[in-house]
Every structure is written in structure tokens, then in C-alpha cells.
Amino acid sequence: MKSYNIALIPADGIGPQVVEAAWAVLSKVAGQSGFGLSATRFPWSCAYYKENGRMMPADGIETLRSFDAILLGSVGWPAEVPDSVSLHGLLLTIRKAFDQYANVRPHRLLPGVDGPLKATEFDILCIRENTEGEYSGAGGRVHQGTPAEVVVETSIFTRRGVERILRYGFEQARRRRGRLASVTKSNAQRHSMVFWDEVTRELAAEYGDVAVTSYHVDALAARMIMAPESLDVIVASNLFGDILTDMGAAIQGGLGFAASANISPDRSLPSMFEPVHGSAPDIAHLDVANPIATIWSAAMMLEHLGEKQAADRVMAAIATATAKDIGIRPGKDKTSVITAAVLEALD
Ligand SMILES: NC(=O)c1ccc[n+]([C@@H]2O[C@H](COP(=O)([O-])OP(=O)(O)OC[C@H]3O[C@@H](n4cnc5c(N)ncnc54)[C@H](O)[C@@H]3O)[C@@H](O)[C@H]2O)c1
């Protein structure tokens, strides 16, 4: 029997609740589909940081390397550990170490879920560059705390980085409805973003079957609200993709529905799957976290592992659970009630 080893990193706040919900669904669908899944849980989190002075052990990356995939909850407990420490110490370290350069986030309304827009039919796949650009971490401060203080934060765009994320976007568009929106701000940022547009045009010549349009990020943001049904695949830099996908989460009914995958496309290193949301400290002890985003992320993990049928079963179960006939109420119903509805729908 085929079997997969999964690293679970529940981390902080609502992370443990939503990861256990997703694991229950994964275990059930694996049993139904005839493949094995085994979980190894890692306690890496802000609590771990408080005890050990670091978010994960020094050999954490080596430990994760042999796993088939990683399922992460959410990282951050800002009351005790600064976000810049927790984010860089765990999430960003893993994304960079395993070259998970494609951050993939689907945005569509599930049956029975009300979004804030008039449009109810849209199906957008957002591809965000995940390893460089505006979040490269290059920069510094001098004369700190004085009137002469200078702060520099430099975006880094490499040909390798830009070309591979655009190529990933073209490939996804080819598999879907054949339309790609490439996002820049090349009217204002005349070096990096003009370069991004150039590489987009170079690749467009190779992908004659994909209709590509270059948008400025502000215009694309407006389009996501006014005409989301006109969009298929969006490809954007780290910062633009980060912001656009939070908007995508909003139009699909909220962060509790927004799934994501950090893909290492050459498959020699593990990819990581996680909800878009954070640790939600405001509801962390209330058992009302919506687990759908994490369960959807787990379905993306199954698809990445090659278990497409099982992934489709999970997505169908989610849709049955959110549809009006079962009538779960994310945001109001307990995490356990929503999870039970998805598990029941798997039958
Ligand atoms: N990928 C990650 O691990 C990640 C992403 C974003 C934020 N964070 C971290 O999480 C912490 C809190 O950040 P924040 O408050 O800005 O963002 P957040 O996503 O944790 O919460 C924003 C709002 O959405 C709600 N929410 C989030 N997920 C929900 C769910 N599944 N069900 C119902 N409601 C949900 C929260 O209650 C809150 O009101 C910070 O430490 C931040 O750095 C981590």
C-alpha cells in the first residue's frame, strides 16, 4: 500500500484546532481511498520559542527534509513573541529552505457561503512569488533613534525567480481556462516591475495558447471586486500577491475559507500546506475557528501527492457541509461541529 509521511506543525493559537480537524478528515479519506498516511507532530511555536529561545531546533529543516509534505496551522503569538521573530523563525525559514517558490491560493465561493460581492460565480487561482521580491529581507538601519535615521528595505528580483514563477503561472493557466493576469506596478516602479513585464512578454511567446494580460496592481485590485468572474490565474510578486490574496479571502467569505499551498515544484523537497489565516488570538480559546481553510489546504496536499481522487472527495465533502442543506454556520458553529459535518459528508 502506498503511504505518505506528513509533518504536522500546528504552532500557535487556533493552529492546533484546525490542524487536528484537517488530520481527522485526511485520516478518514486515506482509509476510504486505500493509501496510508502517518503523522509526526512537531511542537514548534511561540511557546517553544519561550522555552528554547528559537522557533524550531537548529536541525529542524534537516528533520523536515525527509517528509512527503508539511501541514502547518498558524504561527504567531504577538503578545509574547514579536511577529517578525515568529514569522522569520519558522514559516519563512521553511518556505526558503525548501525553495517553495510558488504560493498557490484558490479563491471561489463554496456552496452556501455568502461573500460580500454581488458576483457569486468566480474561480480565481492566485500564484504569489514566495521567496524573493519585496520580502527578501535585504536592507538595514543606520543612526537608529536619531533625527538622522536612515532605513532601507530593498526588493530583490532575479531573472531565475521571476521567470520560474511566471512559468508556473502560465502552466496553471494552461491547465485551467487559459487566461493569465500578470501583476506589476511598472508605471511607478521602473526597474523591477518593468523587468517583470519584459519577462512576461518573453514567456508569452512560448505559451501561445495562454491569453496573458499585464495589469497594474491597483487596477487588478479593483477588477477583483468589480468583475472577479473575468479572472482566471493571477501571478504576482511576494508583496502584491500577499495583499491580493487577502482580498481574495475576503471575497470568498473570509479568512476561514482561504486555503494555500507553498509548492516546491521540482518535488525533490517537501511542499507545505497551510490556511492563509493567522493564529487568531482573539478567538483562540473559543472553539469557533473555521477549519475549512485548513481542510481545503489538506485537499491541495493530497492532490500534490498524486491522490487526486481523494482530494476531490474532500472538496466534495466540504461543499456538502457548507451547502445550505446541512447548513453549518462558519463563524458561529463550533470547530468540532463543522469538522463533524465534513467527516459525515465523506460517507
Ligand atoms: N501564515 C501564518 O501563520 C500567519 C498569517 C497571518 C498572520 N499570522 C500571525 O497570526 C497572528 C494574528 O494575526 P492577525 O490577527 O493579523 O490575523 P489572523 O488571520 O490571525 O486574524 C484576523 C481575523 O480573522 C479571524 N480569523 C482568522 N482565522 C479564522 C478562522 N479560521 N475562523 C474564524 N475566524 C478567523 C480572527 O479571529 C481575526 O478577527 C499574528 O501573530 C500574525 O503574525 C500568521
GROMACS .gro file of N, CA, C and O in nm, residues 16-128:
model
  452
   16PRO      N    1  -0.352   2.454   1.634
   16PRO     CA    2  -0.373   2.315   1.674
   16PRO      C    3  -0.517   2.266   1.647
   16PRO      O    4  -0.537   2.152   1.603
   17GLN      N    5  -0.616   2.353   1.669
   17GLN     CA    6  -0.756   2.310   1.646
   17GLN      C    7  -0.780   2.277   1.499
   17GLN      O    8  -0.840   2.175   1.464
   18VAL      N    9  -0.734   2.367   1.411
   18VAL     CA   10  -0.766   2.347   1.269
   18VAL      C   11  -0.682   2.235   1.208
   18VAL      O   12  -0.728   2.164   1.119
   19VAL      N   13  -0.559   2.217   1.259
   19VAL     CA   14  -0.476   2.108   1.205
   19VAL      C   15  -0.534   1.973   1.246
   19VAL      O   16  -0.541   1.880   1.166
   20GLU      N   17  -0.578   1.961   1.371
   20GLU     CA   18  -0.638   1.832   1.414
   20GLU      C   19  -0.766   1.805   1.335
   20GLU      O   20  -0.795   1.690   1.301
   21ALA      N   21  -0.843   1.910   1.306
   21ALA     CA   22  -0.965   1.891   1.224
   21ALA      C   23  -0.927   1.837   1.087
   21ALA      O   24  -0.986   1.739   1.037
   22ALA      N   25  -0.825   1.898   1.025
   22ALA     CA   26  -0.784   1.854   0.892
   22ALA      C   27  -0.726   1.712   0.897
   22ALA      O   28  -0.749   1.632   0.806
   23TRP      N   29  -0.655   1.682   1.006
   23TRP     CA   30  -0.595   1.549   1.015
   23TRP      C   31  -0.705   1.441   1.027
   23TRP      O   32  -0.692   1.332   0.969
   24ALA      N   33  -0.812   1.473   1.098
   24ALA     CA   34  -0.922   1.377   1.110
   24ALA      C   35  -0.980   1.347   0.971
   24ALA      O   36  -1.008   1.232   0.935
   25VAL      N   37  -0.995   1.453   0.891
   25VAL     CA   38  -1.050   1.436   0.756
   25VAL      C   39  -0.952   1.356   0.669
   25VAL      O   40  -0.990   1.263   0.597
   26LEU      N   41  -0.823   1.393   0.679
   26LEU     CA   42  -0.721   1.323   0.598
   26LEU      C   43  -0.717   1.174   0.633
   26LEU      O   44  -0.710   1.088   0.545
   27SER      N   45  -0.721   1.144   0.763
   27SER     CA   46  -0.713   1.003   0.805
   27SER      C   47  -0.831   0.924   0.750
   27SER      O   48  -0.815   0.812   0.702
   28LYS      N   49  -0.948   0.988   0.755
   28LYS     CA   50  -1.067   0.915   0.709
   28LYS      C   51  -1.060   0.891   0.558
   28LYS      O   52  -1.086   0.781   0.510
   29VAL      N   53  -1.024   0.994   0.482
   29VAL     CA   54  -1.025   0.978   0.336
   29VAL      C   55  -0.913   0.883   0.293
   29VAL      O   56  -0.930   0.808   0.196
   30ALA      N   57  -0.802   0.879   0.368
   30ALA     CA   58  -0.695   0.784   0.333
   30ALA      C   59  -0.746   0.641   0.350
   30ALA      O   60  -0.726   0.555   0.263
   31GLY      N   61  -0.816   0.617   0.461
   31GLY     CA   62  -0.874   0.484   0.486
   31GLY      C   63  -0.971   0.445   0.376
   31GLY      O   64  -0.972   0.331   0.328
   32GLN      N   65  -1.053   0.541   0.332
   32GLN     CA   66  -1.152   0.512   0.228
   32GLN      C   67  -1.087   0.489   0.092
   32GLN      O   68  -1.142   0.420   0.007
   33SER      N   69  -0.969   0.552   0.072
   33SER     CA   70  -0.911   0.552  -0.063
   33SER      C   71  -0.799   0.450  -0.079
   33SER      O   72  -0.744   0.435  -0.188
   34GLY      N   73  -0.760   0.383   0.031
   34GLY     CA   74  -0.662   0.276   0.020
   34GLY      C   75  -0.517   0.322   0.012
   34GLY      O   76  -0.436   0.259  -0.055
   35PHE      N   77  -0.484   0.433   0.077
   35PHE     CA   78  -0.343   0.466   0.093
   35PHE      C   79  -0.318   0.500   0.239
   35PHE      O   80  -0.412   0.528   0.315
   36GLY      N   81  -0.193   0.495   0.280
   36GLY     CA   82  -0.159   0.521   0.420
   36GLY      C   83  -0.109   0.663   0.440
   36GLY      O   84  -0.049   0.722   0.351
   37LEU      N   85  -0.139   0.717   0.557
   37LEU     CA   86  -0.087   0.849   0.594
   37LEU      C   87  -0.039   0.838   0.737
   37LEU      O   88  -0.113   0.792   0.824
   38SER      N   89   0.084   0.880   0.763
   38SER     CA   90   0.126   0.883   0.903
   38SER      C   91   0.171   1.024   0.939
   38SER      O   92   0.231   1.094   0.857
   39ALA      N   93   0.139   1.063   1.061
   39ALA     CA   94   0.169   1.200   1.105
   39ALA      C   95   0.279   1.200   1.209
   39ALA      O   96   0.280   1.115   1.299
   40THR      N   97   0.371   1.295   1.198
   40THR     CA   98   0.465   1.325   1.307
   40THR      C   99   0.439   1.469   1.347
   40THR      O  100   0.443   1.558   1.262
   41ARG      N  101   0.408   1.489   1.475
   41ARG     CA  102   0.374   1.625   1.522
   41ARG      C  103   0.495   1.695   1.580
   41ARG      O  104   0.569   1.635   1.659
   42PHE      N  105   0.513   1.820   1.541
   42PHE     CA  106   0.624   1.900   1.594
   42PHE      C  107   0.568   2.017   1.675
   42PHE      O  108   0.476   2.085   1.627
   43PRO      N  109   0.624   2.041   1.793
   43PRO     CA  110   0.567   2.144   1.882
   43PRO      C  111   0.621   2.285   1.855
   43PRO      O  112   0.609   2.372   1.939
   44TRP      N  113   0.681   2.307   1.738
   44TRP     CA  114   0.748   2.434   1.710
   44TRP      C  115   0.646   2.546   1.703
   44TRP      O  116   0.550   2.540   1.626
   45SER      N  117   0.671   2.651   1.780
   45SER     CA  118   0.568   2.752   1.800
   45SER      C  119   0.626   2.865   1.885
   45SER      O  120   0.743   2.860   1.924
   46CYS      N  121   0.542   2.963   1.920
   46CYS     CA  122   0.588   3.070   2.010
   46CYS      C  123   0.612   3.015   2.151
   46CYS      O  124   0.702   3.061   2.222
   47ALA      N  125   0.532   2.917   2.193
   47ALA     CA  126   0.555   2.855   2.325
   47ALA      C  127   0.692   2.787   2.326
   47ALA      O  128   0.767   2.795   2.425
   48TYR      N  129   0.725   2.720   2.216
   48TYR     CA  130   0.856   2.655   2.204
   48TYR      C  131   0.967   2.760   2.212
   48TYR      O  132   1.069   2.741   2.277
   49TYR      N  133   0.942   2.875   2.148
   49TYR     CA  134   1.041   2.984   2.149
   49TYR      C  135   1.066   3.032   2.291
   49TYR      O  136   1.180   3.058   2.331
   50LYS      N  137   0.959   3.041   2.369
   50LYS     CA  138   0.975   3.093   2.505
   50LYS      C  139   1.060   3.000   2.590
   50LYS      O  140   1.133   3.041   2.678
   51GLU      N  141   1.052   2.870   2.560
   51GLU     CA  142   1.133   2.773   2.637
   51GLU      C  143   1.274   2.758   2.584
   51GLU      O  144   1.368   2.736   2.658
   52ASN      N  145   1.290   2.771   2.451
   52ASN     CA  146   1.417   2.735   2.388
   52ASN      C  147   1.490   2.850   2.320
   52ASN      O  148   1.600   2.830   2.269
   53GLY      N  149   1.425   2.967   2.313
   53GLY     CA  150   1.491   3.081   2.251
   53GLY      C  151   1.497   3.074   2.100
   53GLY      O  152   1.568   3.152   2.036
   54ARG      N  153   1.426   2.979   2.041
   54ARG     CA  154   1.417   2.973   1.895
   54ARG      C  155   1.285   2.905   1.856
   54ARG      O  156   1.227   2.830   1.935
   55MET      N  157   1.238   2.933   1.735
   55MET     CA  158   1.107   2.882   1.694
   55MET      C  159   1.111   2.733   1.656
   55MET      O  160   1.011   2.663   1.664
   56MET      N  161   1.227   2.689   1.613
   56MET     CA  162   1.245   2.547   1.580
   56MET      C  163   1.390   2.510   1.611
   56MET      O  164   1.475   2.599   1.617
   57PRO      N  165   1.420   2.380   1.631
   57PRO     CA  166   1.558   2.344   1.663
   57PRO      C  167   1.652   2.374   1.547
   57PRO      O  168   1.607   2.390   1.432
   58ALA      N  169   1.782   2.379   1.576
   58ALA     CA  170   1.881   2.411   1.473
   58ALA      C  171   1.875   2.312   1.357
   58ALA      O  172   1.900   2.348   1.242
   59ASP      N  173   1.840   2.185   1.389
   59ASP     CA  174   1.834   2.085   1.280
   59ASP      C  175   1.691   2.064   1.229
   59ASP      O  176   1.660   1.963   1.167
   60GLY      N  177   1.604   2.162   1.258
   60GLY     CA  178   1.462   2.148   1.219
   60GLY      C  179   1.443   2.126   1.070
   60GLY      O  180   1.364   2.039   1.028
   61ILE      N  181   1.515   2.202   0.990
   61ILE     CA  182   1.500   2.188   0.845
   61ILE      C  183   1.544   2.048   0.800
   61ILE      O  184   1.476   1.983   0.720
   62GLU      N  185   1.656   2.001   0.857
   62GLU     CA  186   1.703   1.865   0.821
   62GLU      C  187   1.600   1.762   0.861
   62GLU      O  188   1.575   1.664   0.790
   63THR      N  189   1.536   1.783   0.977
   63THR     CA  190   1.434   1.688   1.025
   63THR      C  191   1.316   1.682   0.926
   63THR      O  192   1.262   1.576   0.898
   64LEU      N  193   1.278   1.799   0.874
   64LEU     CA  194   1.160   1.803   0.786
   64LEU      C  195   1.189   1.749   0.646
   64LEU      O  196   1.099   1.706   0.574
   65ARG      N  197   1.316   1.750   0.608
   65ARG     CA  198   1.355   1.725   0.469
   65ARG      C  199   1.302   1.592   0.414
   65ARG      O  200   1.267   1.580   0.297
   66SER      N  201   1.295   1.489   0.502
   66SER     CA  202   1.258   1.357   0.450
   66SER      C  203   1.106   1.336   0.442
   66SER      O  204   1.061   1.231   0.396
   67PHE      N  205   1.028   1.434   0.487
   67PHE     CA  206   0.881   1.413   0.484
   67PHE      C  207   0.825   1.434   0.343
   67PHE      O  208   0.885   1.505   0.261
   68ASP      N  209   0.711   1.371   0.317
   68ASP     CA  210   0.647   1.387   0.185
   68ASP      C  211   0.580   1.523   0.174
   68ASP      O  212   0.567   1.577   0.064
   69ALA      N  213   0.532   1.577   0.287
   69ALA     CA  214   0.468   1.708   0.285
   69ALA      C  215   0.457   1.759   0.429
   69ALA      O  216   0.473   1.682   0.525
   70ILE      N  217   0.430   1.889   0.441
   70ILE     CA  218   0.416   1.952   0.573
   70ILE      C  219   0.278   2.018   0.578
   70ILE      O  220   0.238   2.086   0.482
   71LEU      N  221   0.206   1.996   0.686
   71LEU     CA  222   0.079   2.067   0.708
   71LEU      C  223   0.097   2.158   0.830
   71LEU      O  224   0.127   2.110   0.940
   72LEU      N  225   0.082   2.287   0.806
   72LEU     CA  226   0.109   2.385   0.912
   72LEU      C  227  -0.021   2.454   0.954
   72LEU      O  228  -0.108   2.479   0.868
   73GLY      N  229  -0.033   2.484   1.083
   73GLY     CA  230  -0.152   2.556   1.131
   73GLY      C  231  -0.132   2.706   1.112
   73GLY      O  232  -0.151   2.759   1.003
   74SER      N  233  -0.092   2.773   1.217
   74SER     CA  234  -0.067   2.917   1.203
   74SER      C  235   0.034   2.960   1.309
   74SER      O  236   0.033   2.908   1.421
   75VAL      N  237   0.118   3.053   1.268
   75VAL     CA  238   0.231   3.093   1.353
   75VAL      C  239   0.209   3.235   1.404
   75VAL      O  240   0.177   3.325   1.326
   76GLY      N  241   0.229   3.257   1.532
   76GLY     CA  242   0.225   3.392   1.585
   76GLY      C  243   0.151   3.403   1.718
   76GLY      O  244   0.041   3.348   1.733
   77TRP      N  245   0.216   3.466   1.814
   77TRP     CA  246   0.150   3.498   1.941
   77TRP      C  247   0.208   3.632   1.983
   77TRP      O  248   0.297   3.642   2.067
   78PRO      N  249   0.157   3.740   1.918
   78PRO     CA  250   0.225   3.870   1.928
   78PRO      C  251   0.234   3.926   2.069
   78PRO      O  252   0.321   4.008   2.097
   79ALA      N  253   0.147   3.881   2.160
   79ALA     CA  254   0.155   3.932   2.297
   79ALA      C  255   0.286   3.890   2.364
   79ALA      O  256   0.333   3.957   2.457
   80GLU      N  257   0.346   3.781   2.317
   80GLU     CA  258   0.466   3.730   2.385
   80GLU      C  259   0.590   3.724   2.297
   80GLU      O  260   0.700   3.731   2.347
   81VAL      N  261   0.569   3.708   2.165
   81VAL     CA  262   0.684   3.698   2.074
   81VAL      C  263   0.658   3.792   1.956
   81VAL      O  264   0.550   3.782   1.893
   82PRO      N  265   0.752   3.882   1.923
   82PRO     CA  266   0.727   3.973   1.810
   82PRO      C  267   0.702   3.894   1.681
   82PRO      O  268   0.769   3.793   1.656
   83ASP      N  269   0.606   3.943   1.600
   83ASP     CA  270   0.573   3.873   1.476
   83ASP      C  271   0.694   3.858   1.385
   83ASP      O  272   0.708   3.757   1.314
   84SER      N  273   0.783   3.959   1.385
   84SER     CA  274   0.899   3.950   1.296
   84SER      C  275   0.988   3.832   1.336
   84SER      O  276   1.054   3.772   1.252
   85VAL      N  277   0.987   3.795   1.464
   85VAL     CA  278   1.067   3.681   1.512
   85VAL      C  279   0.997   3.550   1.476
   85VAL      O  280   1.057   3.458   1.419
   86SER      N  281   0.868   3.541   1.507
   86SER     CA  282   0.800   3.413   1.487
   86SER      C  283   0.786   3.378   1.339
   86SER      O  284   0.807   3.264   1.297
   87LEU      N  285   0.756   3.479   1.258
   87LEU     CA  286   0.736   3.454   1.115
   87LEU      C  287   0.866   3.411   1.048
   87LEU      O  288   0.872   3.312   0.975
   88HIS      N  289   0.973   3.487   1.077
   88HIS     CA  290   1.102   3.455   1.014
   88HIS      C  291   1.160   3.326   1.070
   88HIS      O  292   1.228   3.252   1.000
   89GLY      N  293   1.132   3.297   1.199
   89GLY     CA  294   1.195   3.182   1.264
   89GLY      C  295   1.135   3.049   1.225
   89GLY      O  296   1.196   2.943   1.248
   90LEU      N  297   1.017   3.049   1.164
   90LEU     CA  298   0.954   2.919   1.133
   90LEU      C  299   0.902   2.919   0.988
   90LEU      O  300   0.961   2.856   0.900
   91LEU      N  301   0.797   2.996   0.965
   91LEU     CA  302   0.730   2.990   0.835
   91LEU      C  303   0.821   3.029   0.719
   91LEU      O  304   0.838   2.955   0.622
   92LEU      N  305   0.885   3.147   0.730
   92LEU     CA  306   0.966   3.195   0.618
   92LEU      C  307   1.092   3.110   0.602
   92LEU      O  308   1.140   3.088   0.492
   93THR      N  309   1.143   3.058   0.715
   93THR     CA  310   1.261   2.970   0.708
   93THR      C  311   1.228   2.845   0.626
   93THR      O  312   1.306   2.803   0.541
   94ILE      N  313   1.113   2.787   0.653
   94ILE     CA  314   1.076   2.663   0.581
   94ILE      C  315   1.052   2.694   0.432
   94ILE      O  316   1.101   2.623   0.344
   95ARG      N  317   0.978   2.803   0.405
   95ARG     CA  318   0.950   2.836   0.264
   95ARG      C  319   1.079   2.854   0.186
   95ARG      O  320   1.091   2.808   0.073
   96LYS      N  321   1.176   2.922   0.248
   96LYS     CA  322   1.301   2.950   0.176
   96LYS      C  323   1.388   2.824   0.167
   96LYS      O  324   1.442   2.794   0.062
   97ALA      N  325   1.400   2.750   0.279
   97ALA     CA  326   1.490   2.633   0.281
   97ALA      C  327   1.447   2.529   0.177
   97ALA      O  328   1.531   2.464   0.115
   98PHE      N  329   1.316   2.512   0.158
   98PHE     CA  330   1.269   2.410   0.065
   98PHE      C  331   1.230   2.470  -0.071
   98PHE      O  332   1.161   2.406  -0.150
   99ASP      N  333   1.274   2.594  -0.094
   99ASP     CA  334   1.254   2.658  -0.223
   99ASP      C  335   1.107   2.648  -0.269
   99ASP      O  336   1.078   2.616  -0.385
  100GLN      N  337   1.019   2.675  -0.173
  100GLN     CA  338   0.874   2.668  -0.205
  100GLN      C  339   0.834   2.800  -0.270
  100GLN      O  340   0.770   2.885  -0.210
  101TYR      N  341   0.873   2.814  -0.395
  101TYR     CA  342   0.863   2.948  -0.455
  101TYR      C  343   0.724   2.982  -0.507
  101TYR      O  344   0.697   3.096  -0.538
  102ALA      N  345   0.637   2.883  -0.517
  102ALA     CA  346   0.502   2.913  -0.567
  102ALA      C  347   0.401   2.904  -0.453
  102ALA      O  348   0.377   2.796  -0.399
  103ASN      N  349   0.346   3.017  -0.416
  103ASN     CA  350   0.241   3.017  -0.314
  103ASN      C  351   0.108   3.022  -0.388
  103ASN      O  352   0.078   3.120  -0.456
  104VAL      N  353   0.032   2.914  -0.376
  104VAL     CA  354  -0.088   2.896  -0.459
  104VAL      C  355  -0.212   2.911  -0.372
  104VAL      O  356  -0.224   2.842  -0.270
  105ARG      N  357  -0.301   3.002  -0.411
  105ARG     CA  358  -0.419   3.028  -0.328
  105ARG      C  359  -0.545   3.035  -0.413
  105ARG      O  360  -0.560   3.125  -0.496
  106PRO      N  361  -0.636   2.939  -0.397
  106PRO     CA  362  -0.760   2.941  -0.475
  106PRO      C  363  -0.867   3.030  -0.409
  106PRO      O  364  -0.880   3.030  -0.286
  107HIS      N  365  -0.938   3.105  -0.490
  107HIS     CA  366  -1.046   3.189  -0.439
  107HIS      C  367  -1.174   3.160  -0.516
  107HIS      O  368  -1.184   3.194  -0.635
  108ARG      N  369  -1.267   3.095  -0.451
  108ARG     CA  370  -1.400   3.080  -0.509
  108ARG      C  371  -1.498   3.062  -0.395
  108ARG      O  372  -1.459   3.025  -0.284
  109LEU      N  373  -1.624   3.090  -0.423
  109LEU     CA  374  -1.725   3.077  -0.317
  109LEU      C  375  -1.772   2.934  -0.308
  109LEU      O  376  -1.810   2.873  -0.409
  110LEU      N  377  -1.769   2.878  -0.188
  110LEU     CA  378  -1.823   2.743  -0.169
  110LEU      C  379  -1.975   2.752  -0.165
  110LEU      O  380  -2.030   2.857  -0.130
  111PRO      N  381  -2.043   2.642  -0.198
  111PRO     CA  382  -2.189   2.646  -0.195
  111PRO      C  383  -2.239   2.689  -0.056
  111PRO      O  384  -2.185   2.645   0.046
  112GLY      N  385  -2.337   2.774  -0.053
  112GLY     CA  386  -2.397   2.813   0.075
  112GLY      C  387  -2.321   2.922   0.149
  112GLY      O  388  -2.366   2.969   0.253
  113VAL      N  389  -2.206   2.962   0.098
  113VAL     CA  390  -2.127   3.066   0.166
  113VAL      C  391  -2.154   3.200   0.100
  113VAL      O  392  -2.147   3.212  -0.022
  114ASP      N  393  -2.188   3.298   0.181
  114ASP     CA  394  -2.215   3.431   0.127
  114ASP      C  395  -2.089   3.515   0.132
  114ASP      O  396  -2.029   3.533   0.236
  115GLY      N  397  -2.053   3.570   0.017
  115GLY     CA  398  -1.943   3.667   0.012
  115GLY      C  399  -2.001   3.807   0.012
  115GLY      O  400  -2.123   3.824   0.001
  116PRO      N  401  -1.916   3.909   0.018
  116PRO     CA  402  -1.967   4.047   0.023
  116PRO      C  403  -2.001   4.104  -0.115
  116PRO      O  404  -2.056   4.213  -0.124
  117LEU      N  405  -1.968   4.032  -0.223
  117LEU     CA  406  -1.988   4.087  -0.358
  117LEU      C  407  -2.121   4.043  -0.417
  117LEU      O  408  -2.179   3.943  -0.375
  118LYS      N  409  -2.163   4.117  -0.521
  118LYS     CA  410  -2.282   4.074  -0.596
  118LYS      C  411  -2.249   3.947  -0.675
  118LYS      O  412  -2.331   3.858  -0.687
  119ALA      N  413  -2.126   3.944  -0.730
  119ALA     CA  414  -2.086   3.828  -0.810
  119ALA      C  415  -2.075   3.705  -0.720
  119ALA      O  416  -2.017   3.710  -0.613
  120THR      N  417  -2.134   3.595  -0.762
  120THR     CA  418  -2.125   3.473  -0.682
  120THR      C  419  -2.046   3.365  -0.754
  120THR      O  420  -2.009   3.265  -0.695
  121GLU      N  421  -2.025   3.385  -0.884
  121GLU     CA  422  -1.954   3.285  -0.962
  121GLU      C  423  -1.817   3.338  -1.000
  121GLU      O  424  -1.806   3.421  -1.091
  122PHE      N  425  -1.716   3.299  -0.930
  122PHE     CA  426  -1.580   3.330  -0.973
  122PHE      C  427  -1.490   3.216  -0.927
  122PHE      O  428  -1.523   3.144  -0.833
  123ASP      N  429  -1.382   3.199  -0.999
  123ASP     CA  430  -1.291   3.090  -0.970
  123ASP      C  431  -1.151   3.138  -1.008
  123ASP      O  432  -1.111   3.131  -1.124
  124ILE      N  433  -1.081   3.193  -0.908
  124ILE     CA  434  -0.952   3.256  -0.931
  124ILE      C  435  -0.844   3.171  -0.865
  124ILE      O  436  -0.862   3.123  -0.752
  125LEU      N  437  -0.732   3.153  -0.934
  125LEU     CA  438  -0.617   3.089  -0.871
  125LEU      C  439  -0.504   3.192  -0.867
  125LEU      O  440  -0.457   3.237  -0.971
  126CYS      N  441  -0.466   3.230  -0.746
  126CYS     CA  442  -0.363   3.332  -0.732
  126CYS      C  443  -0.228   3.264  -0.705
  126CYS      O  444  -0.218   3.179  -0.616
  127ILE      N  445  -0.128   3.300  -0.783
  127ILE     CA  446   0.007   3.245  -0.765
  127ILE      C  447   0.096   3.360  -0.719
  127ILE      O  448   0.117   3.457  -0.792
  128ARG      N  449   0.147   3.346  -0.599
  128ARG     CA  450   0.231   3.452  -0.540
  128ARG      C  451   0.375   3.405  -0.533
  128ARG      O  452   0.402   3.293  -0.486
   0.00000   0.00000   0.00000
